[in-house]
Amino acid sequence: MNKTPTETIEHFDIVIVGHVDHGKSTVIGRLYADTGSLPDGKLEKVKAICEQQGKTFEYAFLFDALLEEQEQGITIDTARTFFTWGSRKYTIIDAPGHKEFLKNMISGASRAEGALLVIDAKEGVREQSKQHGYMLSLLGIKQITVLVNKMDLVDYREEVFRNIEKEYRAFLASLNVHPLFFCPVSALEGDNIAQKGPKMAWFDGPTVLQALHAFSKEKPKVDMALRFPVQDVYKFDGRRIIAGRINSGKLKPGDMLVFSPSNKTARVRSIEKFNCHTPPTNAFAGQSTGITLDEQIFIERGEIISTEDNIPMVSSLFRANIFWMGRKDLQKGKRYLLRLCTKEIECEVWEIHRGVNSTNLETQEAVTSIARNEVAEVTIRAKSDVAFDLYSDFDSTGRFVLVEDYDVSGGGIIMEYISDEQESFRKEARQRDIHWVKGEVKLSDRAECYGHRAAVVLLSGTDDAGKIELARKLEKKLVKEGRHAYLLDGENLRLGLDLDLSGTDSSETIRRLGEVARLLLDTGMIVITPSINFSQEDFQRIKTLIHPAPLVSIYVMEKETSSPPDCDHLLCEIRNHEAAANEITAKLKEKGILANIVGPSTFCYTI
Amino acid sequence: MDYLDVLESQSIYIFREAYKNFKNLCMLWSMGKDSTALLWLARKAFFGHVPFPLVHIDTGYKIPEMIEYRDKVAREWNLRLVIGMNKNALKEGMHPDQGRIKCCTALKTQGLKSLLEEKNYTGVIVGVRSDEEGTRSKERYFSPRDKNNEWDFRDQPPELWNQFKISFPEGTHVRVHPLLDWTELNIWEYISREKVPVIDLYFDRGGGTRYRSLGCAPCTGSIKSTATSVEDIIEELKHTTVAERAGRAQDEGRGLEVLRKEGYM
Ligand SMILES: Nc1nc2c(ncn2[C@@H]2O[C@H](COP(=O)(O)OP(=O)(O)OP(=O)(O)O)[C@@H](O)[C@H]2O)c(=O)[nH]1
Ligand code: SF4
Ligand SMILES: [Mg+2]
C-alpha cells in the first residue's frame, strides 16, 4: 500500500475577492473543472438543471449553491471549497462581491493566508475592488495575486491589462501592499486558469494554478514569545486544568508563567492530554492544550499567559483601527462589549479621530459616528485593565472585536498603547508582583488554613456616619470568630512610615498605604481600612496596587439623601454597629472571601 | 503540527468556546463516522470527559446495529444519552413511501425540534462538514437559528479571528459546527490515527458492499467496496470521484436546502 503521510502535504487557505460580478465564482468553478477536481457527474448535473430551467450554464453555479444565489446570479455568502493539487491541499473560500455582503467577505477573508483579487478587464477597477484590497490589508493578508478577468471581452489586449495593473498596483502601494502577480485570465474561456491559452502569448507570467502554488506558508509562531490566552479552567478528576490554545511560543513543565492583567505568577506542573500514556514534555503554538500549575492561584478566562521576560502590555486605553460591520452606526461615547482573544469586557469608544471611506480611502476628521462598512481610527477605553499587544508585534493578541446586540459588529487592530492615569501605579504593581520573592507557604495554603481569602474591606462614606466605629467592630468580630483581620488606619502611617512626607503629597501617601496593604494581604489577612476622604482616583490607585486581591467597598451614609457612589454594599443610618458588622461579614461570605466554617477546612478559594 | 493536528486544535477550541458560553448545551450523535470522530474530539477537549448530553434522534428506521453500537459506546465512555423520537408520526404510519422530504421533515426535523424545545437547549453541537454539499459549505462555526429553528443564510453574523456568535436573544439557539473544516478523507485519516472505534457497517463484511454514509435503512444505499479496514477506506477515497452523499435519497434536487433551512442538520 502506498500511503502518503499527511505531514508532507501542505495546507493552504485562500480567499477569492473582488467587485460583484467580476467573475470570482467562475474562476473557481473553472479551476476545479479544468483540473478534474469535481466529483463525477457534478458538472453534468448542474448543466442539466440549467437546461431544464432554461438558463445558460454558469460555472459559478457549482459553488453558488443556494437557490437565491442562482436566481440572482450573485454570491451571498462565502463558500468553503476544497482543492488538491500536487503536494498542496487548498481550502478556497469564495467570497461575495456585492457591497451588502461585505461582512461575509470579511468572515471568509479573515482566515485566509493568501488572496486572489479579481478585476473585470472591461469594467476595470471598481468600488469593491478597492474596498476589498483595503480590507485585506487591514486583515493583515500580505500575499495577494490580482487576476484581471474577462480578457475575452477586451480581445485579449495587453494594453487593457497593463493599464489596470498600473492603476491597481499604485492603489495597493498606497496601503503598503505589494502583490505577488498580476495575471490576465478569462474564466469563461479557461485562458490562464489551469493552462496557458494561445491568446495571450504576450504574457509570460503564471496561470492561476501556478500563482496559487507561489503563495508561501507563513513561518510557524513557535519561536516567538509565549502568548497563551486562558480559555477556561476545568476541574476534572481532582486536577485543576487551565485550558486554552497557545497563540505563539512554547512552554514546558517547570516554566515560570506570568498571568496578565492579574500579574499572578506560577510554575507549570504538568501538561495534560487525553489518551496519552506518557504526559507531554512541552506544548507549543497552535495547540489547544491544558496545563496544571504548582500553585492554586485564582485564574479566570481572559488572562493572557506569558513568560517573565516578555509580558504583554496592560492598559485600559489603546488606539486602534476599526472596520465596522454593525447594523447601527458606531458611535462615539457609546458602550460596546470588547472581545480580545478570550477576554470579554465592556468598553467605550472614547474618541473617533477620523473616519476613512473604505472605497476611496478619503478621510474625514471630527466625526462622531461611523457607518457600516466604513473604517475609523479610534481610542478605546475599557472598563478596567486589559492585556494586549500591538498588532505589529503579535497579531492574535493585537486585535479584537466589538459586539453590539449579540453580534460581532466591528473588528479592530491595535496600533498604539496609551497610558492612562493608573500607569505608574500599575507598572509598580506589575514589576513588584512578577519579581516578588515567595516563601514556601502559598496564598492558597494560608486561605485553606485560615478559612478565608486575603482581602481589603474599604469603609468610606459621609462624615460622622460612623465608619471608624464600624471598622473597629468589624475587626473585633472577625478576630473573635477566629479570622485573621487587621484594622489598618491611614492615620497610623502618618505617625511613622509617612513622617518624611509633607502633608500635601497625597499621591505618595496613597501609594504607601497601598503597599502596606499589599504586604498584609500577602500574610493572608483581611485588611480593614476606613477612609476619611478618598477621591475616586485614590480609590482606583489602591485597587491597582493591591490588584488582583479583592477589594470590598462599603459605603456608609448618615441619611439617605445624597446619591451614593459605586460600591459593593451600602449602609444607611447605622444604629447598631454590631448588626452592621454582621451585614458586612454576610457580604464577605457571599463573595466567597469568608468560608462558612471558621478555621482550617476544605475551603476552596479558587474557582 | 501536521494538518490533522491543526484541524483537531480548531475543533477543540470550538468545543471549549461552546462549553464555556452555553448554559444548556447538547451534542447530536448519529453514530456515523463524523459524529463519532466529533465525540472523540470532545473527549480530547475535556480530558476524557463529555460534559454535556448526547442527543440521538431515532427515526425508528435506523439500521439495528447502529442502536446496539450506540448503547455499547455510551456505557463504555460514560455518556449521557438523550433519545428523541416522533412517536406520533410513526404511529400514524410515517414512511419514506409517503415522500422522503415529508418523512424526513416529520421524523428528523420535527423529532429534533420538539426535543430541543422540551429540553430548552441553547447550544447544539453538530458534526456537519462543509464538503458534504453546497449549503453546508456556507455555514459558520456558530450558526444562529431563530425561534422556528430556521436558518437565515441571507444574514449570517460575521465570524472572524475565532470570535463567534456566543450571545443571543431569548428563544433562539445556536448550532455549533466543530467539523466544518474537515473533509471526509480527514475524518477517516483521523479515525485511523486515533484508533477511534467506528461501527463496522462502514466495512465490507463479506458481501462485497459497505456503507459510505449511514442513515435510515430504507434510504441509505451501500456501495460496492471490499474495504475491510479504515486504511482500505482511506486508500479507496483517494481514488474516488463519487460524491459521498450520492447514496442519500433526500439530497436530490433542492431537497436538502429546503430541509436545512427549516432546521434539518
Ligand atoms: N465574458 C466573460 N464572462 C465572464 C468571465 N468570467 C465570469 N463571467 C461572467 O460574469 C458573470 C459573473 O460571474 P460570477 O463568477 O458569478 O461573478 P462573482 O465575482 O462570483 O460575483 P459575486 O460573487 O456575486 O460577487 C457571469 O455571468 C459569468 O458568466 C469571463 O472570463 N469572460
Ligand atoms: S432518511 Fe428515509 S426513513 Fe429516514 S427519515 Fe428520511 S425519509 Fe424517513
Ligand atoms: Mg461569486
mmCIF file of N, CA and C in Angstrom, chain A residues 2 4 11 39-40 63 65-70 77-80 82 89 103-104 107 110-111 139 231-232 234 236-237 241 243-245 272 274-275 284-290 301 323 327 339 341-342 399-401 406-408 412, chain B residues 1-3 9-10 12-13 16-17 19-21 40 43-49 130-131 134-135 137-141 153-169 180-181 183 185 235 238 241-242 254 257:
data_model
loop_
_atom_site.group_PDB
_atom_site.id
_atom_site.type_symbol
_atom_site.label_atom_id
_atom_site.label_comp_id
_atom_site.label_asym_id
_atom_site.label_seq_id
_atom_site.Cartn_x
_atom_site.Cartn_y
_atom_site.Cartn_z
ATOM 1 N N ASN A 2 0.627 2.155 -0.931
ATOM 2 C CA ASN A 2 1.462 3.365 -0.946
ATOM 3 C C ASN A 2 0.749 4.518 -0.224
ATOM 4 N N THR A 4 0.548 7.979 1.488
ATOM 5 C CA THR A 4 1.280 9.247 1.564
ATOM 6 C C THR A 4 1.069 9.811 2.959
ATOM 7 N N HIS A 11 -1.092 22.511 3.642
ATOM 8 C CA HIS A 11 -2.454 23.034 3.525
ATOM 9 C C HIS A 11 -2.442 24.533 3.461
ATOM 10 N N PRO A 39 -16.512 16.244 -8.307
ATOM 11 C CA PRO A 39 -16.994 14.865 -8.224
ATOM 12 C C PRO A 39 -17.658 14.455 -9.542
ATOM 13 N N ASP A 40 -17.661 13.147 -9.814
ATOM 14 C CA ASP A 40 -18.282 12.622 -11.033
ATOM 15 C C ASP A 40 -19.676 13.167 -11.228
ATOM 16 N N PHE A 63 -20.687 26.576 -7.086
ATOM 17 C CA PHE A 63 -20.473 26.949 -5.683
ATOM 18 C C PHE A 63 -21.547 27.865 -5.123
ATOM 19 N N ALA A 65 -24.462 27.693 -4.215
ATOM 20 C CA ALA A 65 -25.347 26.549 -4.035
ATOM 21 C C ALA A 65 -26.760 26.938 -3.641
ATOM 22 N N LEU A 66 -26.922 28.126 -3.096
ATOM 23 C CA LEU A 66 -28.244 28.499 -2.622
ATOM 24 C C LEU A 66 -29.130 28.894 -3.803
ATOM 25 N N LEU A 67 -30.393 28.515 -3.690
ATOM 26 C CA LEU A 67 -31.355 28.797 -4.750
ATOM 27 C C LEU A 67 -31.339 30.283 -5.087
ATOM 28 N N GLU A 68 -31.374 31.083 -4.018
ATOM 29 C CA GLU A 68 -31.436 32.513 -4.219
ATOM 30 C C GLU A 68 -30.182 33.052 -4.924
ATOM 31 N N GLU A 69 -29.069 32.446 -4.647
ATOM 32 C CA GLU A 69 -27.832 32.882 -5.296
ATOM 33 C C GLU A 69 -27.901 32.619 -6.800
ATOM 34 N N GLN A 70 -28.445 31.460 -7.158
ATOM 35 C CA GLN A 70 -28.512 31.131 -8.578
ATOM 36 C C GLN A 70 -29.549 31.989 -9.271
ATOM 37 N N ASP A 77 -23.213 34.358 0.400
ATOM 38 C CA ASP A 77 -22.291 34.090 1.499
ATOM 39 C C ASP A 77 -21.123 33.251 0.991
ATOM 40 N N THR A 78 -20.049 33.312 1.770
ATOM 41 C CA THR A 78 -18.841 32.612 1.378
ATOM 42 C C THR A 78 -19.069 31.108 1.318
ATOM 43 N N ALA A 79 -18.392 30.463 0.392
ATOM 44 C CA ALA A 79 -18.434 29.004 0.331
ATOM 45 C C ALA A 79 -17.016 28.503 0.543
ATOM 46 N N ARG A 80 -16.907 27.474 1.350
ATOM 47 C CA ARG A 80 -15.615 26.846 1.608
ATOM 48 C C ARG A 80 -15.495 25.676 0.651
ATOM 49 N N PHE A 82 -12.813 22.712 -1.396
ATOM 50 C CA PHE A 82 -11.546 22.023 -1.169
ATOM 51 C C PHE A 82 -10.932 21.585 -2.485
ATOM 52 N N LYS A 89 -2.896 21.023 -0.461
ATOM 53 C CA LYS A 89 -4.350 20.999 -0.366
ATOM 54 C C LYS A 89 -4.795 22.412 -0.066
ATOM 55 N N LYS A 103 -19.601 41.980 5.191
ATOM 56 C CA LYS A 103 -19.298 41.248 6.426
ATOM 57 C C LYS A 103 -19.041 39.767 6.133
ATOM 58 N N ASN A 104 -19.701 39.237 5.108
ATOM 59 C CA ASN A 104 -19.456 37.844 4.742
ATOM 60 C C ASN A 104 -18.086 37.694 4.093
ATOM 61 N N SER A 107 -15.628 37.773 6.908
ATOM 62 C CA SER A 107 -15.620 36.497 7.631
ATOM 63 C C SER A 107 -14.785 35.467 6.885
ATOM 64 N N SER A 110 -10.912 36.625 6.737
ATOM 65 C CA SER A 110 -10.158 36.744 7.988
ATOM 66 C C SER A 110 -9.343 35.495 8.294
ATOM 67 N N ARG A 111 -9.675 34.398 7.669
ATOM 68 C CA ARG A 111 -8.941 33.179 7.984
ATOM 69 C C ARG A 111 -7.974 32.767 6.880
ATOM 70 N N LEU A 139 -6.855 43.198 7.425
ATOM 71 C CA LEU A 139 -6.891 41.850 7.999
ATOM 72 C C LEU A 139 -5.490 41.242 8.053
ATOM 73 N N GLN A 231 -8.618 30.069 28.187
ATOM 74 C CA GLN A 231 -9.954 29.918 27.622
ATOM 75 C C GLN A 231 -10.949 29.474 28.687
ATOM 76 N N ASP A 232 -10.493 28.604 29.574
ATOM 77 C CA ASP A 232 -11.389 28.105 30.609
ATOM 78 C C ASP A 232 -10.551 27.411 31.683
ATOM 79 N N TYR A 234 -10.864 24.086 34.151
ATOM 80 C CA TYR A 234 -11.672 22.898 34.432
ATOM 81 C C TYR A 234 -11.219 22.236 35.715
ATOM 82 N N PHE A 236 -11.364 18.544 36.628
ATOM 83 C CA PHE A 236 -11.694 17.175 36.273
ATOM 84 C C PHE A 236 -10.794 16.249 37.082
ATOM 85 N N ASP A 237 -11.370 15.200 37.611
ATOM 86 C CA ASP A 237 -10.599 14.162 38.298
ATOM 87 C C ASP A 237 -9.620 14.745 39.315
ATOM 88 N N ILE A 241 -7.330 22.254 35.673
ATOM 89 C CA ILE A 241 -6.639 22.391 34.391
ATOM 90 C C ILE A 241 -6.942 23.751 33.767
ATOM 91 N N ALA A 243 -7.132 25.624 30.530
ATOM 92 C CA ALA A 243 -7.249 25.194 29.142
ATOM 93 C C ALA A 243 -7.208 26.387 28.200
ATOM 94 N N GLY A 244 -6.662 26.157 27.016
ATOM 95 C CA GLY A 244 -6.632 27.214 26.019
ATOM 96 C C GLY A 244 -5.768 26.828 24.839
ATOM 97 N N ARG A 245 -5.698 27.730 23.872
ATOM 98 C CA ARG A 245 -4.841 27.477 22.712
ATOM 99 C C ARG A 245 -3.653 28.429 22.747
ATOM 100 N N GLU A 272 -1.412 18.508 30.264
ATOM 101 C CA GLU A 272 -2.424 17.453 30.297
ATOM 102 C C GLU A 272 -2.849 17.066 28.880
ATOM 103 N N PHE A 274 -5.445 13.957 26.770
ATOM 104 C CA PHE A 274 -6.302 12.785 26.832
ATOM 105 C C PHE A 274 -5.679 11.643 26.022
ATOM 106 N N ASN A 275 -5.843 10.424 26.512
ATOM 107 C CA ASN A 275 -5.451 9.244 25.760
ATOM 108 C C ASN A 275 -3.963 9.253 25.414
ATOM 109 N N PHE A 284 3.109 23.827 22.374
ATOM 110 C CA PHE A 284 3.599 24.954 21.566
ATOM 111 C C PHE A 284 2.493 25.584 20.722
ATOM 112 N N ALA A 285 2.878 26.669 20.043
ATOM 113 C CA ALA A 285 1.951 27.490 19.261
ATOM 114 C C ALA A 285 1.056 26.650 18.363
ATOM 115 N N GLY A 286 -0.226 26.956 18.392
ATOM 116 C CA GLY A 286 -1.189 26.262 17.547
ATOM 117 C C GLY A 286 -1.959 25.192 18.292
ATOM 118 N N GLN A 287 -1.383 24.682 19.377
ATOM 119 C CA GLN A 287 -2.046 23.589 20.082
ATOM 120 C C GLN A 287 -3.126 24.081 21.041
ATOM 121 N N SER A 288 -4.243 23.372 21.058
ATOM 122 C CA SER A 288 -5.232 23.556 22.115
ATOM 123 C C SER A 288 -4.811 22.609 23.214
ATOM 124 N N THR A 289 -4.443 23.143 24.351
ATOM 125 C CA THR A 289 -3.839 22.294 25.356
ATOM 126 C C THR A 289 -4.426 22.576 26.729
ATOM 127 N N GLY A 290 -3.824 21.984 27.744
ATOM 128 C CA GLY A 290 -4.246 22.227 29.116
ATOM 129 C C GLY A 290 -3.044 22.023 30.023
ATOM 130 N N ARG A 301 -10.862 33.000 32.879
ATOM 131 C CA ARG A 301 -10.828 33.132 31.434
ATOM 132 C C ARG A 301 -10.481 34.577 31.077
ATOM 133 N N PHE A 323 -12.831 48.371 11.525
ATOM 134 C CA PHE A 323 -13.784 48.348 10.413
ATOM 135 C C PHE A 323 -15.118 47.933 10.985
ATOM 136 N N ARG A 327 -25.189 46.853 12.266
ATOM 137 C CA ARG A 327 -26.411 47.383 11.660
ATOM 138 C C ARG A 327 -26.574 48.858 11.999
ATOM 139 N N ARG A 339 -14.162 42.077 22.836
ATOM 140 C CA ARG A 339 -13.620 40.731 23.000
ATOM 141 C C ARG A 339 -12.250 40.667 22.363
ATOM 142 N N CYS A 341 -9.082 38.045 22.186
ATOM 143 C CA CYS A 341 -8.858 36.628 22.480
ATOM 144 C C CYS A 341 -10.034 36.143 23.326
ATOM 145 N N THR A 342 -9.784 35.651 24.534
ATOM 146 C CA THR A 342 -10.909 35.131 25.311
ATOM 147 C C THR A 342 -11.412 36.133 26.348
ATOM 148 N N ARG A 399 -5.520 42.179 18.197
ATOM 149 C CA ARG A 399 -6.778 42.501 17.522
ATOM 150 C C ARG A 399 -7.952 42.096 18.386
ATOM 151 N N PHE A 400 -9.099 42.685 18.093
ATOM 152 C CA PHE A 400 -10.257 42.474 18.953
ATOM 153 C C PHE A 400 -11.514 42.682 18.127
ATOM 154 N N VAL A 401 -12.641 42.321 18.678
ATOM 155 C CA VAL A 401 -13.913 42.658 18.020
ATOM 156 C C VAL A 401 -14.782 43.423 19.008
ATOM 157 N N TYR A 406 -25.723 41.411 20.535
ATOM 158 C CA TYR A 406 -25.386 39.984 20.403
ATOM 159 C C TYR A 406 -24.465 39.643 19.240
ATOM 160 N N ASP A 407 -24.232 40.575 18.307
ATOM 161 C CA ASP A 407 -23.441 40.204 17.140
ATOM 162 C C ASP A 407 -22.081 40.889 17.116
ATOM 163 N N VAL A 408 -21.104 40.170 16.594
ATOM 164 C CA VAL A 408 -19.818 40.799 16.316
ATOM 165 C C VAL A 408 -20.092 41.893 15.292
ATOM 166 N N GLY A 412 -11.128 45.228 15.109
ATOM 167 C CA GLY A 412 -10.137 46.281 15.303
ATOM 168 C C GLY A 412 -8.740 45.731 15.455
ATOM 169 N N MET B 1 3.363 20.722 13.677
ATOM 170 C CA MET B 1 1.987 20.207 13.657
ATOM 171 C C MET B 1 1.602 19.781 12.249
ATOM 172 N N ASP B 2 1.053 18.597 12.106
ATOM 173 C CA ASP B 2 0.552 18.256 10.787
ATOM 174 C C ASP B 2 -0.889 18.751 10.676
ATOM 175 N N TYR B 3 -1.471 18.557 9.497
ATOM 176 C CA TYR B 3 -2.758 19.188 9.264
ATOM 177 C C TYR B 3 -3.872 18.631 10.159
ATOM 178 N N SER B 9 -7.012 20.934 16.731
ATOM 179 C CA SER B 9 -6.871 22.061 17.633
ATOM 180 C C SER B 9 -8.020 23.060 17.472
ATOM 181 N N GLN B 10 -8.400 23.309 16.222
ATOM 182 C CA GLN B 10 -9.511 24.244 15.986
ATOM 183 C C GLN B 10 -10.825 23.661 16.519
ATOM 184 N N ILE B 12 -11.232 21.537 18.947
ATOM 185 C CA ILE B 12 -11.200 21.576 20.407
ATOM 186 C C ILE B 12 -11.489 22.998 20.891
ATOM 187 N N TYR B 13 -10.908 23.958 20.205
ATOM 188 C CA TYR B 13 -11.146 25.359 20.585
ATOM 189 C C TYR B 13 -12.643 25.676 20.518
ATOM 190 N N ARG B 16 -14.582 24.082 23.354
ATOM 191 C CA ARG B 16 -14.389 24.767 24.635
ATOM 192 C C ARG B 16 -15.126 26.101 24.669
ATOM 193 N N GLU B 17 -15.180 26.786 23.529
ATOM 194 C CA GLU B 17 -15.960 28.029 23.481
ATOM 195 C C GLU B 17 -17.427 27.723 23.738
ATOM 196 N N TYR B 19 -18.751 25.150 25.326
ATOM 197 C CA TYR B 19 -18.974 24.689 26.698
ATOM 198 C C TYR B 19 -18.933 25.864 27.676
ATOM 199 N N LYS B 20 -18.043 26.803 27.417
ATOM 200 C CA LYS B 20 -17.919 27.949 28.309
ATOM 201 C C LYS B 20 -19.142 28.868 28.206
ATOM 202 N N ASN B 21 -19.668 29.017 27.013
ATOM 203 C CA ASN B 21 -20.633 30.087 26.797
ATOM 204 C C ASN B 21 -22.104 29.671 26.729
ATOM 205 N N TRP B 40 -15.083 11.866 19.854
ATOM 206 C CA TRP B 40 -13.690 11.646 20.266
ATOM 207 C C TRP B 40 -13.001 12.986 20.544
ATOM 208 N N ARG B 43 -13.935 14.366 23.838
ATOM 209 C CA ARG B 43 -13.184 13.738 24.936
ATOM 210 C C ARG B 43 -11.770 14.313 25.009
ATOM 211 N N LYS B 44 -11.219 14.659 23.851
ATOM 212 C CA LYS B 44 -9.895 15.290 23.862
ATOM 213 C C LYS B 44 -9.976 16.683 24.483
ATOM 214 N N ALA B 45 -11.029 17.425 24.100
ATOM 215 C CA ALA B 45 -11.165 18.800 24.600
ATOM 216 C C ALA B 45 -11.318 18.812 26.115
ATOM 217 N N PHE B 46 -12.030 17.810 26.649
ATOM 218 C CA PHE B 46 -12.352 17.827 28.081
ATOM 219 C C PHE B 46 -11.643 16.688 28.827
ATOM 220 N N PHE B 47 -10.526 16.307 28.325
ATOM 221 C CA PHE B 47 -9.631 15.376 29.023
ATOM 222 C C PHE B 47 -10.339 14.087 29.456
ATOM 223 N N GLY B 48 -11.036 13.497 28.484
ATOM 224 C CA GLY B 48 -11.663 12.207 28.747
ATOM 225 C C GLY B 48 -13.120 12.296 29.147
ATOM 226 N N HIS B 49 -13.601 13.516 29.401
ATOM 227 C CA HIS B 49 -14.997 13.670 29.815
ATOM 228 C C HIS B 49 -15.836 14.175 28.650
ATOM 229 N N SER B 130 -18.230 21.096 5.742
ATOM 230 C CA SER B 130 -18.602 21.936 4.607
ATOM 231 C C SER B 130 -18.398 21.246 3.265
ATOM 232 N N ASP B 131 -17.651 20.146 3.219
ATOM 233 C CA ASP B 131 -17.502 19.499 1.906
ATOM 234 C C ASP B 131 -18.645 18.534 1.606
ATOM 235 N N GLY B 134 -23.457 21.724 -0.981
ATOM 236 C CA GLY B 134 -23.420 23.167 -1.173
ATOM 237 C C GLY B 134 -23.829 24.042 -0.008
ATOM 238 N N THR B 135 -25.025 23.788 0.585
ATOM 239 C CA THR B 135 -25.466 24.721 1.621
ATOM 240 C C THR B 135 -24.573 24.631 2.846
ATOM 241 N N SER B 137 -21.443 24.286 2.834
ATOM 242 C CA SER B 137 -20.189 24.994 2.611
ATOM 243 C C SER B 137 -20.335 26.460 2.992
ATOM 244 N N LYS B 138 -21.570 26.884 3.264
ATOM 245 C CA LYS B 138 -21.807 28.293 3.583
ATOM 246 C C LYS B 138 -22.082 28.517 5.064
ATOM 247 N N GLU B 139 -21.886 27.496 5.847
ATOM 248 C CA GLU B 139 -22.160 27.590 7.277
ATOM 249 C C GLU B 139 -21.078 28.340 8.024
ATOM 250 N N ARG B 140 -21.433 28.812 9.223
ATOM 251 C CA ARG B 140 -20.468 29.371 10.159
ATOM 252 C C ARG B 140 -20.171 28.309 11.224
ATOM 253 N N TYR B 141 -19.094 28.527 11.985
ATOM 254 C CA TYR B 141 -18.833 27.611 13.103
ATOM 255 C C TYR B 141 -19.959 27.692 14.129
ATOM 256 N N PHE B 153 -29.774 32.156 6.052
ATOM 257 C CA PHE B 153 -28.443 32.179 5.423
ATOM 258 C C PHE B 153 -28.192 33.476 4.679
ATOM 259 N N ARG B 154 -29.240 34.299 4.538
ATOM 260 C CA ARG B 154 -29.044 35.584 3.874
ATOM 261 C C ARG B 154 -28.328 36.559 4.790
ATOM 262 N N ASP B 155 -28.446 36.336 6.093
ATOM 263 C CA ASP B 155 -27.902 37.318 7.016
ATOM 264 C C ASP B 155 -27.199 36.636 8.178
ATOM 265 N N GLN B 156 -26.103 36.000 7.887
ATOM 266 C CA GLN B 156 -25.366 35.325 8.946
ATOM 267 C C GLN B 156 -24.436 36.315 9.655
ATOM 268 N N PRO B 157 -24.244 36.137 10.949
ATOM 269 C CA PRO B 157 -23.368 37.073 11.668
ATOM 270 C C PRO B 157 -21.918 36.910 11.229
ATOM 271 N N PRO B 158 -21.161 38.005 11.295
ATOM 272 C CA PRO B 158 -19.741 37.893 10.943
ATOM 273 C C PRO B 158 -19.032 36.967 11.922
ATOM 274 N N GLU B 159 -17.994 36.348 11.452
ATOM 275 C CA GLU B 159 -17.218 35.445 12.306
ATOM 276 C C GLU B 159 -15.766 35.645 11.923
ATOM 277 N N LEU B 160 -15.005 36.244 12.823
ATOM 278 C CA LEU B 160 -13.609 36.450 12.456
ATOM 279 C C LEU B 160 -12.704 36.303 13.666
ATOM 280 N N TRP B 161 -11.498 35.896 13.400
ATOM 281 C CA TRP B 161 -10.460 35.767 14.414
ATOM 282 C C TRP B 161 -10.918 34.905 15.587
ATOM 283 N N ASN B 162 -11.662 33.880 15.276
ATOM 284 C CA ASN B 162 -12.162 32.976 16.317
ATOM 285 C C ASN B 162 -13.064 33.656 17.338
ATOM 286 N N GLN B 163 -13.716 34.702 16.940
ATOM 287 C CA GLN B 163 -14.744 35.317 17.782
ATOM 288 C C GLN B 163 -16.081 34.892 17.202
ATOM 289 N N PHE B 164 -16.830 34.158 17.993
ATOM 290 C CA PHE B 164 -18.024 33.525 17.467
ATOM 291 C C PHE B 164 -19.298 34.135 18.032
ATOM 292 N N LYS B 165 -20.405 33.633 17.512
ATOM 293 C CA LYS B 165 -21.717 34.053 17.994
ATOM 294 C C LYS B 165 -21.991 33.304 19.297
ATOM 295 N N ILE B 166 -21.645 33.920 20.425
ATOM 296 C CA ILE B 166 -21.841 33.224 21.694
ATOM 297 C C ILE B 166 -22.866 33.912 22.573
ATOM 298 N N SER B 167 -23.474 34.998 22.077
ATOM 299 C CA SER B 167 -24.573 35.595 22.829
ATOM 300 C C SER B 167 -25.754 35.744 21.876
ATOM 301 N N PHE B 168 -26.929 35.634 22.413
ATOM 302 C CA PHE B 168 -28.110 35.610 21.532
ATOM 303 C C PHE B 168 -29.345 35.926 22.349
ATOM 304 N N PRO B 169 -30.375 36.439 21.690
ATOM 305 C CA PRO B 169 -31.598 36.762 22.431
ATOM 306 C C PRO B 169 -32.351 35.515 22.867
ATOM 307 N N LEU B 180 -16.474 21.799 10.640
ATOM 308 C CA LEU B 180 -16.687 22.489 9.370
ATOM 309 C C LEU B 180 -15.493 22.405 8.410
ATOM 310 N N ASP B 181 -14.290 22.447 8.949
ATOM 311 C CA ASP B 181 -13.104 22.476 8.079
ATOM 312 C C ASP B 181 -12.650 21.092 7.623
ATOM 313 N N THR B 183 -12.638 17.351 5.837
ATOM 314 C CA THR B 183 -13.212 16.657 4.692
ATOM 315 C C THR B 183 -13.432 15.202 5.091
ATOM 316 N N LEU B 185 -12.135 12.653 3.874
ATOM 317 C CA LEU B 185 -10.843 11.967 3.972
ATOM 318 C C LEU B 185 -10.151 12.283 5.300
ATOM 319 N N GLU B 235 -7.571 4.557 1.334
ATOM 320 C CA GLU B 235 -6.994 4.292 0.018
ATOM 321 C C GLU B 235 -8.063 4.457 -1.055
ATOM 322 N N LYS B 238 -9.047 8.078 -1.789
ATOM 323 C CA LYS B 238 -8.067 8.867 -2.528
ATOM 324 C C LYS B 238 -8.267 8.715 -4.028
ATOM 325 N N THR B 241 -14.123 9.587 -7.242
ATOM 326 C CA THR B 241 -14.605 10.925 -7.566
ATOM 327 C C THR B 241 -16.115 10.973 -7.396
ATOM 328 N N VAL B 242 -16.663 9.956 -6.721
ATOM 329 C CA VAL B 242 -18.106 9.934 -6.498
ATOM 330 C C VAL B 242 -18.403 10.697 -5.211
ATOM 331 N N ARG B 254 -33.441 20.120 -4.874
ATOM 332 C CA ARG B 254 -33.195 21.130 -3.851
ATOM 333 C C ARG B 254 -33.584 20.613 -2.465
ATOM 334 N N GLU B 257 -31.521 21.734 0.673
ATOM 335 C CA GLU B 257 -31.548 23.159 1.021
ATOM 336 C C GLU B 257 -32.842 23.498 1.751
#
